Amino acid sequence: MVQRFPSPRFWWEQYFPRWEMHTFRVFQRFVRPGAVVLDAGGWIGSTALWLAERARKVVVLEPGDRAFEELLLHVAQNPTRRSRLSLLRAALGPKRGLVQMTNRGDSADQVGVFDRQEGILSSVFGINDLLYAFPELEDVSFIKIDVEGSERDIIPAMTDFLRRKRPVMLLSIHPHALMDDELSKLIGELRALCPQLYSFHWNMSRWWLRDFQFTYRQIVAMPEVADPADDALCTWEPLPADALQVDDE
């Protein structure tokens, strides 16, 4: 049997309490009780299970076979949240189809990358396909996208939808997975799309928002520790710098 990485128990116990703290600050601030949420890149459920405690419905997309299996296991351990979760073993993309991807089960699996040893074919759903399958997304108010480079294809394909629905969007940008021209084009599209675009800043033990400043740093591989330096928050109204200063739960 192929050993999965990370092992579920080890990861949840050792890493989850400190994992992507800015992400959960954003959830606390912007995901209201009764909200409809789209979680693209659900991995093993670390964000979806939190979101399902608060939201009315969370539509979760995870294309990797191994990660999806663990997602199902973790959801099964949280039966009170199961009814608020809609799980789809698929990637979000520009249109419906099939695509090759890696299938290691870790958080760095990539769509569109051929892996001779562990690669699989995964389904892809466009945003219109998702609306047909999950009509509740017509009421979406929050979108989280963490898709290891596929954001270069997703954002331009979703522009009309985003402008129409005006959800708050948390987008993880992955410089290690994008060419320089792809990165520049994506940043330009985000600036044209989002009336208010923010970056995250850690200062004096607190998270702060500032006007989006992409680092354009050179990264050749996924960092071992989640780094918010290149994440972006898109909103439709201006926010104060201390918007993420919310009470811990």
PDB file of C-alpha atoms in Angstrom:
ATOM      1  CA  MET A   1       0.000   0.000   0.000  1.00  0.00           C
ATOM      2  CA  VAL A   2       1.320   3.439  -0.893  1.00  0.00           C
ATOM      3  CA  GLN A   3       1.841   5.578   2.196  1.00  0.00           C
ATOM      4  CA  ARG A   4      -0.049   8.843   2.090  1.00  0.00           C
ATOM      5  CA  PHE A   5       1.467  12.130   3.008  1.00  0.00           C
ATOM      6  CA  PRO A   6       0.655  13.747   5.276  1.00  0.00           C
ATOM      7  CA  SER A   7      -0.879  11.096   7.514  1.00  0.00           C
ATOM      8  CA  PRO A   8      -4.240  12.454   8.670  1.00  0.00           C
ATOM      9  CA  ARG A   9      -3.729  12.148  12.425  1.00  0.00           C
ATOM     10  CA  PHE A  10      -0.184  13.516  12.370  1.00  0.00           C
ATOM     11  CA  TRP A  11      -1.152  16.479  10.216  1.00  0.00           C
ATOM     12  CA  TRP A  12      -4.256  17.449  12.181  1.00  0.00           C
ATOM     13  CA  GLU A  13      -2.479  17.176  15.547  1.00  0.00           C
ATOM     14  CA  GLN A  14       0.861  18.741  14.633  1.00  0.00           C
ATOM     15  CA  TYR A  15       0.069  21.296  11.946  1.00  0.00           C
ATOM     16  CA  PHE A  16      -3.594  22.239  11.852  1.00  0.00           C
ATOM     17  CA  PRO A  17      -3.634  24.383  15.045  1.00  0.00           C
ATOM     18  CA  ARG A  18      -1.070  26.744  13.432  1.00  0.00           C
ATOM     19  CA  TRP A  19      -1.952  26.200   9.777  1.00  0.00           C
ATOM     20  CA  GLU A  20      -2.815  29.229   7.620  1.00  0.00           C
ATOM     21  CA  MET A  21      -3.969  31.403  10.475  1.00  0.00           C
ATOM     22  CA  HIS A  22      -4.765  34.299   8.126  1.00  0.00           C
ATOM     23  CA  THR A  23      -7.174  32.052   6.198  1.00  0.00           C
ATOM     24  CA  PHE A  24      -9.304  31.407   9.265  1.00  0.00           C
ATOM     25  CA  ARG A  25      -9.179  35.073  10.215  1.00  0.00           C
ATOM     26  CA  VAL A  26     -10.725  35.800   6.833  1.00  0.00           C
ATOM     27  CA  PHE A  27     -13.355  33.103   7.394  1.00  0.00           C
ATOM     28  CA  GLN A  28     -14.215  34.551  10.802  1.00  0.00           C
ATOM     29  CA  ARG A  29     -14.618  38.013   9.334  1.00  0.00           C
ATOM     30  CA  PHE A  30     -16.468  37.304   6.097  1.00  0.00           C
ATOM     31  CA  VAL A  31     -18.347  33.995   6.335  1.00  0.00           C
ATOM     32  CA  ARG A  32     -21.650  34.830   7.958  1.00  0.00           C
ATOM     33  CA  PRO A  33     -24.050  32.315   9.528  1.00  0.00           C
ATOM     34  CA  GLY A  34     -26.272  30.941   6.778  1.00  0.00           C
ATOM     35  CA  ALA A  35     -23.841  31.811   3.985  1.00  0.00           C
ATOM     36  CA  VAL A  36     -23.296  29.798   0.804  1.00  0.00           C
ATOM     37  CA  VAL A  37     -19.589  29.121   0.189  1.00  0.00           C
ATOM     38  CA  LEU A  38     -17.543  27.664  -2.674  1.00  0.00           C
ATOM     39  CA  ASP A  39     -14.321  25.939  -1.580  1.00  0.00           C
ATOM     40  CA  ALA A  40     -12.226  25.160  -4.668  1.00  0.00           C
ATOM     41  CA  GLY A  41      -9.253  23.051  -3.670  1.00  0.00           C
ATOM     42  CA  GLY A  42     -10.775  21.418  -0.606  1.00  0.00           C
ATOM     43  CA  TRP A  43      -7.882  18.960  -0.083  1.00  0.00           C
ATOM     44  CA  ILE A  44      -8.575  16.808   3.028  1.00  0.00           C
ATOM     45  CA  GLY A  45     -11.239  19.092   4.505  1.00  0.00           C
ATOM     46  CA  SER A  46      -9.190  21.451   6.675  1.00  0.00           C
ATOM     47  CA  THR A  47     -11.125  24.500   5.481  1.00  0.00           C
ATOM     48  CA  ALA A  48     -14.418  22.889   4.454  1.00  0.00           C
ATOM     49  CA  LEU A  49     -15.129  21.413   7.884  1.00  0.00           C
ATOM     50  CA  TRP A  50     -14.565  24.772   9.570  1.00  0.00           C
ATOM     51  CA  LEU A  51     -16.770  26.524   7.020  1.00  0.00           C
ATOM     52  CA  ALA A  52     -19.557  23.963   7.446  1.00  0.00           C
ATOM     53  CA  GLU A  53     -19.882  24.857  11.120  1.00  0.00           C
ATOM     54  CA  ARG A  54     -21.021  28.341  10.138  1.00  0.00           C
ATOM     55  CA  ALA A  55     -22.314  28.298   6.556  1.00  0.00           C
ATOM     56  CA  ARG A  56     -25.647  26.991   5.336  1.00  0.00           C
ATOM     57  CA  LYS A  57     -23.983  25.212   2.397  1.00  0.00           C
ATOM     58  CA  VAL A  58     -20.368  24.621   1.407  1.00  0.00           C
ATOM     59  CA  VAL A  59     -19.710  23.257  -2.084  1.00  0.00           C
ATOM     60  CA  VAL A  60     -16.277  21.603  -1.986  1.00  0.00           C
ATOM     61  CA  LEU A  61     -14.224  20.654  -5.038  1.00  0.00           C
ATOM     62  CA  GLU A  62     -11.230  18.357  -4.691  1.00  0.00           C
ATOM     63  CA  PRO A  63      -9.937  16.610  -7.829  1.00  0.00           C
ATOM     64  CA  GLY A  64      -7.295  14.290  -6.350  1.00  0.00           C
ATOM     65  CA  ASP A  65      -8.384  10.709  -5.640  1.00  0.00           C
ATOM     66  CA  ARG A  66      -6.243  10.282  -2.531  1.00  0.00           C
ATOM     67  CA  ALA A  67      -7.064  13.657  -1.035  1.00  0.00           C
ATOM     68  CA  PHE A  68     -10.764  13.145  -1.760  1.00  0.00           C
ATOM     69  CA  GLU A  69     -10.746   9.782   0.024  1.00  0.00           C
ATOM     70  CA  GLU A  70      -9.319  11.431   3.127  1.00  0.00           C
ATOM     71  CA  LEU A  71     -11.799  14.281   2.774  1.00  0.00           C
ATOM     72  CA  LEU A  72     -14.620  11.722   2.905  1.00  0.00           C
ATOM     73  CA  LEU A  73     -13.106  10.096   6.000  1.00  0.00           C
ATOM     74  CA  HIS A  74     -12.831  13.410   7.816  1.00  0.00           C
ATOM     75  CA  VAL A  75     -16.360  14.456   6.898  1.00  0.00           C
ATOM     76  CA  ALA A  76     -17.618  11.109   8.210  1.00  0.00           C
ATOM     77  CA  GLN A  77     -16.063  11.957  11.576  1.00  0.00           C
ATOM     78  CA  ASN A  78     -18.152  15.159  11.673  1.00  0.00           C
ATOM     79  CA  PRO A  79     -21.711  13.962  10.986  1.00  0.00           C
ATOM     80  CA  THR A  80     -23.363  17.143  12.270  1.00  0.00           C
ATOM     81  CA  ARG A  81     -21.730  19.083   9.437  1.00  0.00           C
ATOM     82  CA  ARG A  82     -22.263  16.535   6.673  1.00  0.00           C
ATOM     83  CA  SER A  83     -25.645  17.869   5.564  1.00  0.00           C
ATOM     84  CA  ARG A  84     -24.127  21.293   4.930  1.00  0.00           C
ATOM     85  CA  LEU A  85     -21.360  19.924   2.706  1.00  0.00           C
ATOM     86  CA  SER A  86     -21.668  19.096  -0.995  1.00  0.00           C
ATOM     87  CA  LEU A  87     -18.546  17.229  -2.113  1.00  0.00           C
ATOM     88  CA  LEU A  88     -17.436  16.930  -5.725  1.00  0.00           C
ATOM     89  CA  ARG A  89     -14.391  14.983  -6.896  1.00  0.00           C
ATOM     90  CA  ALA A  90     -13.486  17.483  -9.600  1.00  0.00           C
ATOM     91  CA  ALA A  91     -11.375  20.527 -10.339  1.00  0.00           C
ATOM     92  CA  LEU A  92     -12.685  24.015 -11.012  1.00  0.00           C
ATOM     93  CA  GLY A  93     -11.665  25.162 -14.472  1.00  0.00           C
ATOM     94  CA  PRO A  94     -12.668  27.204 -17.517  1.00  0.00           C
ATOM     95  CA  LYS A  95     -14.952  24.493 -18.917  1.00  0.00           C
ATOM     96  CA  ARG A  96     -16.079  20.927 -18.334  1.00  0.00           C
ATOM     97  CA  GLY A  97     -13.719  18.168 -19.377  1.00  0.00           C
ATOM     98  CA  LEU A  98     -10.907  15.903 -18.227  1.00  0.00           C
ATOM     99  CA  VAL A  99      -7.362  16.791 -17.277  1.00  0.00           C
ATOM    100  CA  GLN A 100      -4.244  15.000 -16.075  1.00  0.00           C
ATOM    101  CA  MET A 101      -3.010  15.744 -12.572  1.00  0.00           C
ATOM    102  CA  THR A 102      -0.694  14.481  -9.857  1.00  0.00           C
ATOM    103  CA  ASN A 103      -2.199  12.290  -7.148  1.00  0.00           C
ATOM    104  CA  ARG A 104       0.171  12.162  -4.194  1.00  0.00           C
ATOM    105  CA  GLY A 105      -2.494  13.204  -1.727  1.00  0.00           C
ATOM    106  CA  ASP A 106      -0.531  16.136  -0.304  1.00  0.00           C
ATOM    107  CA  SER A 107      -1.568  19.777  -0.567  1.00  0.00           C
ATOM    108  CA  ALA A 108       0.646  20.402  -3.620  1.00  0.00           C
ATOM    109  CA  ASP A 109      -1.133  18.167  -6.152  1.00  0.00           C
ATOM    110  CA  GLN A 110      -1.453  20.043  -9.444  1.00  0.00           C
ATOM    111  CA  VAL A 111      -3.998  19.888 -12.242  1.00  0.00           C
ATOM    112  CA  GLY A 112      -2.515  19.868 -15.724  1.00  0.00           C
ATOM    113  CA  VAL A 113       0.750  18.245 -14.653  1.00  0.00           C
ATOM    114  CA  PHE A 114       1.666  14.794 -15.959  1.00  0.00           C
ATOM    115  CA  ASP A 115       3.006  12.382 -13.356  1.00  0.00           C
ATOM    116  CA  ARG A 116       4.148   9.104 -14.882  1.00  0.00           C
ATOM    117  CA  GLN A 117       4.083   7.220 -11.564  1.00  0.00           C
ATOM    118  CA  GLU A 118       1.012   8.493  -9.756  1.00  0.00           C
ATOM    119  CA  GLY A 119      -0.896  10.605 -12.251  1.00  0.00           C
ATOM    120  CA  ILE A 120      -4.652  10.358 -12.824  1.00  0.00           C
ATOM    121  CA  LEU A 121      -7.323  11.831 -15.040  1.00  0.00           C
ATOM    122  CA  SER A 122      -9.624  14.177 -13.174  1.00  0.00           C
ATOM    123  CA  SER A 123     -12.943  15.767 -14.076  1.00  0.00           C
ATOM    124  CA  VAL A 124     -13.116  19.538 -14.527  1.00  0.00           C
ATOM    125  CA  PHE A 125     -16.231  21.640 -13.954  1.00  0.00           C
ATOM    126  CA  GLY A 126     -16.664  25.195 -15.188  1.00  0.00           C
ATOM    127  CA  ILE A 127     -18.607  27.684 -13.099  1.00  0.00           C
ATOM    128  CA  ASN A 128     -21.749  27.254 -15.229  1.00  0.00           C
ATOM    129  CA  ASP A 129     -21.554  23.486 -14.735  1.00  0.00           C
ATOM    130  CA  LEU A 130     -21.364  24.051 -10.982  1.00  0.00           C
ATOM    131  CA  LEU A 131     -24.378  26.344 -11.040  1.00  0.00           C
ATOM    132  CA  TYR A 132     -26.343  23.642 -12.839  1.00  0.00           C
ATOM    133  CA  ALA A 133     -25.251  20.950 -10.366  1.00  0.00           C
ATOM    134  CA  PHE A 134     -25.560  23.151  -7.273  1.00  0.00           C
ATOM    135  CA  PRO A 135     -28.186  25.872  -7.821  1.00  0.00           C
ATOM    136  CA  GLU A 136     -27.583  27.174  -4.303  1.00  0.00           C
ATOM    137  CA  LEU A 137     -24.377  28.753  -5.638  1.00  0.00           C
ATOM    138  CA  GLU A 138     -26.582  31.465  -7.107  1.00  0.00           C
ATOM    139  CA  ASP A 139     -26.503  32.811  -3.529  1.00  0.00           C
ATOM    140  CA  VAL A 140     -22.758  32.426  -3.010  1.00  0.00           C
ATOM    141  CA  SER A 141     -21.225  35.123  -0.822  1.00  0.00           C
ATOM    142  CA  PHE A 142     -17.735  33.728  -0.219  1.00  0.00           C
ATOM    143  CA  ILE A 143     -15.277  31.847  -2.444  1.00  0.00           C
ATOM    144  CA  LYS A 144     -11.971  30.286  -1.446  1.00  0.00           C
ATOM    145  CA  ILE A 145      -9.662  29.251  -4.310  1.00  0.00           C
ATOM    146  CA  ASP A 146      -6.440  27.353  -3.581  1.00  0.00           C
ATOM    147  CA  VAL A 147      -5.626  25.354  -6.701  1.00  0.00           C
ATOM    148  CA  GLU A 148      -1.827  25.210  -7.061  1.00  0.00           C
ATOM    149  CA  GLY A 149      -1.484  27.309 -10.225  1.00  0.00           C
ATOM    150  CA  SER A 150      -4.811  26.674 -11.939  1.00  0.00           C
ATOM    151  CA  GLU A 151      -5.872  30.139 -10.828  1.00  0.00           C
ATOM    152  CA  ARG A 152      -4.371  31.387 -14.120  1.00  0.00           C
ATOM    153  CA  ASP A 153      -7.250  29.644 -15.960  1.00  0.00           C
ATOM    154  CA  ILE A 154     -10.010  29.973 -13.374  1.00  0.00           C
ATOM    155  CA  ILE A 155     -10.011  33.715 -12.732  1.00  0.00           C
ATOM    156  CA  PRO A 156     -10.530  34.866 -16.344  1.00  0.00           C
ATOM    157  CA  ALA A 157     -13.213  32.199 -16.851  1.00  0.00           C
ATOM    158  CA  MET A 158     -15.102  33.344 -13.727  1.00  0.00           C
ATOM    159  CA  THR A 159     -14.879  37.107 -14.249  1.00  0.00           C
ATOM    160  CA  ASP A 160     -18.486  37.619 -15.364  1.00  0.00           C
ATOM    161  CA  PHE A 161     -19.792  35.397 -12.573  1.00  0.00           C
ATOM    162  CA  LEU A 162     -17.735  37.211  -9.937  1.00  0.00           C
ATOM    163  CA  ARG A 163     -18.861  40.627 -11.097  1.00  0.00           C
ATOM    164  CA  ARG A 164     -22.462  39.502 -11.082  1.00  0.00           C
ATOM    165  CA  LYS A 165     -22.463  37.819  -7.674  1.00  0.00           C
ATOM    166  CA  ARG A 166     -19.880  40.019  -5.934  1.00  0.00           C
ATOM    167  CA  PRO A 167     -18.675  37.421  -3.415  1.00  0.00           C
ATOM    168  CA  VAL A 168     -15.701  38.019  -1.176  1.00  0.00           C
ATOM    169  CA  MET A 169     -12.889  35.913  -2.661  1.00  0.00           C
ATOM    170  CA  LEU A 170      -9.774  34.572  -0.966  1.00  0.00           C
ATOM    171  CA  LEU A 171      -7.285  33.528  -3.642  1.00  0.00           C
ATOM    172  CA  SER A 172      -3.989  31.739  -3.074  1.00  0.00           C
ATOM    173  CA  ILE A 173      -1.479  32.602  -5.801  1.00  0.00           C
ATOM    174  CA  HIS A 174       1.293  30.085  -6.501  1.00  0.00           C
ATOM    175  CA  PRO A 175       4.393  31.675  -8.105  1.00  0.00           C
ATOM    176  CA  HIS A 176       6.217  28.338  -8.197  1.00  0.00           C
ATOM    177  CA  ALA A 177       3.530  26.911 -10.498  1.00  0.00           C
ATOM    178  CA  LEU A 178       3.268  29.831 -12.943  1.00  0.00           C
ATOM    179  CA  MET A 179       5.460  31.257 -15.691  1.00  0.00           C
ATOM    180  CA  ASP A 180       6.416  34.924 -15.394  1.00  0.00           C
ATOM    181  CA  ASP A 181       4.029  35.986 -18.160  1.00  0.00           C
ATOM    182  CA  GLU A 182       1.197  33.930 -16.636  1.00  0.00           C
ATOM    183  CA  LEU A 183       1.797  35.555 -13.276  1.00  0.00           C
ATOM    184  CA  SER A 184       1.828  39.076 -14.680  1.00  0.00           C
ATOM    185  CA  LYS A 185      -1.355  38.442 -16.653  1.00  0.00           C
ATOM    186  CA  LEU A 186      -3.123  37.022 -13.587  1.00  0.00           C
ATOM    187  CA  ILE A 187      -2.173  40.018 -11.439  1.00  0.00           C
ATOM    188  CA  GLY A 188      -3.455  42.364 -14.124  1.00  0.00           C
ATOM    189  CA  GLU A 189      -6.744  40.478 -14.318  1.00  0.00           C
ATOM    190  CA  LEU A 190      -7.172  40.615 -10.551  1.00  0.00           C
ATOM    191  CA  ARG A 191      -6.527  44.344 -10.442  1.00  0.00           C
ATOM    192  CA  ALA A 192      -9.067  44.920 -13.230  1.00  0.00           C
ATOM    193  CA  LEU A 193     -11.652  42.660 -11.583  1.00  0.00           C
ATOM    194  CA  CYS A 194     -11.524  43.596  -7.900  1.00  0.00           C
ATOM    195  CA  PRO A 195     -12.576  47.068  -6.771  1.00  0.00           C
ATOM    196  CA  GLN A 196     -10.692  46.406  -3.532  1.00  0.00           C
ATOM    197  CA  LEU A 197      -7.701  44.061  -3.552  1.00  0.00           C
ATOM    198  CA  TYR A 198      -5.710  43.358  -0.417  1.00  0.00           C
ATOM    199  CA  SER A 199      -2.598  41.551   0.799  1.00  0.00           C
ATOM    200  CA  PHE A 200      -1.946  40.161   4.262  1.00  0.00           C
ATOM    201  CA  HIS A 201       0.550  41.549   6.727  1.00  0.00           C
ATOM    202  CA  TRP A 202       1.621  40.178  10.104  1.00  0.00           C
ATOM    203  CA  ASN A 203       2.574  42.898  12.563  1.00  0.00           C
ATOM    204  CA  MET A 204       2.945  42.825  16.335  1.00  0.00           C
ATOM    205  CA  SER A 205       1.109  39.488  16.684  1.00  0.00           C
ATOM    206  CA  ARG A 206      -1.807  40.710  14.580  1.00  0.00           C
ATOM    207  CA  TRP A 207      -3.007  40.250  11.024  1.00  0.00           C
ATOM    208  CA  TRP A 208      -3.495  43.427   8.993  1.00  0.00           C
ATOM    209  CA  LEU A 209      -4.729  44.139   5.499  1.00  0.00           C
ATOM    210  CA  ARG A 210      -2.949  46.451   3.099  1.00  0.00           C
ATOM    211  CA  ASP A 211      -3.396  47.362  -0.529  1.00  0.00           C
ATOM    212  CA  PHE A 212      -2.366  44.412  -2.668  1.00  0.00           C
ATOM    213  CA  GLN A 213       1.371  44.329  -3.243  1.00  0.00           C
ATOM    214  CA  PHE A 214       2.465  41.255  -5.139  1.00  0.00           C
ATOM    215  CA  THR A 215       6.029  40.272  -4.286  1.00  0.00           C
ATOM    216  CA  TYR A 216       7.079  38.765  -7.641  1.00  0.00           C
ATOM    217  CA  ARG A 217       9.522  36.698  -5.616  1.00  0.00           C
ATOM    218  CA  GLN A 218      11.286  33.821  -7.323  1.00  0.00           C
ATOM    219  CA  ILE A 219      10.058  30.443  -6.035  1.00  0.00           C
ATOM    220  CA  VAL A 220      11.027  27.171  -7.693  1.00  0.00           C
ATOM    221  CA  ALA A 221       9.059  24.822  -5.445  1.00  0.00           C
ATOM    222  CA  MET A 222       6.105  24.928  -3.110  1.00  0.00           C
ATOM    223  CA  PRO A 223       7.162  26.270   0.321  1.00  0.00           C
ATOM    224  CA  GLU A 224       7.097  23.696   3.096  1.00  0.00           C
ATOM    225  CA  VAL A 225       5.158  26.111   5.303  1.00  0.00           C
ATOM    226  CA  ALA A 226       2.052  27.909   4.047  1.00  0.00           C
ATOM    227  CA  ASP A 227       3.011  31.507   3.281  1.00  0.00           C
ATOM    228  CA  PRO A 228       0.347  34.218   2.903  1.00  0.00           C
ATOM    229  CA  ALA A 229       2.744  36.616   1.166  1.00  0.00           C
ATOM    230  CA  ASP A 230       1.133  36.085  -2.238  1.00  0.00           C
ATOM    231  CA  ASP A 231      -2.466  35.482  -1.187  1.00  0.00           C
ATOM    232  CA  ALA A 232      -5.063  38.028  -2.262  1.00  0.00           C
ATOM    233  CA  LEU A 233      -8.382  39.109  -0.783  1.00  0.00           C
ATOM    234  CA  CYS A 234     -10.909  40.544  -3.233  1.00  0.00           C
ATOM    235  CA  THR A 235     -13.821  42.572  -1.861  1.00  0.00           C
ATOM    236  CA  TRP A 236     -16.341  44.953  -3.373  1.00  0.00           C
ATOM    237  CA  GLU A 237     -16.233  47.564  -0.642  1.00  0.00           C
ATOM    238  CA  PRO A 238     -13.188  49.121   1.068  1.00  0.00           C
ATOM    239  CA  LEU A 239     -12.085  47.595   4.369  1.00  0.00           C
ATOM    240  CA  PRO A 240     -10.218  49.014   7.346  1.00  0.00           C
ATOM    241  CA  ALA A 241      -6.692  47.730   7.941  1.00  0.00           C
ATOM    242  CA  ASP A 242      -7.835  46.061  11.164  1.00  0.00           C
ATOM    243  CA  ALA A 243     -10.691  44.142   9.487  1.00  0.00           C
ATOM    244  CA  LEU A 244      -9.129  40.834  10.529  1.00  0.00           C
ATOM    245  CA  GLN A 245      -9.031  41.774  14.205  1.00  0.00           C
ATOM    246  CA  VAL A 246     -11.891  39.550  15.314  1.00  0.00           C
ATOM    247  CA  ASP A 247     -12.453  37.600  18.495  1.00  0.00           C
ATOM    248  CA  ASP A 248     -10.931  34.132  18.581  1.00  0.00           C
ATOM    249  CA  GLU A 249     -13.418  31.293  18.608  1.00  0.00           C
TER     250      GLU A 249
END
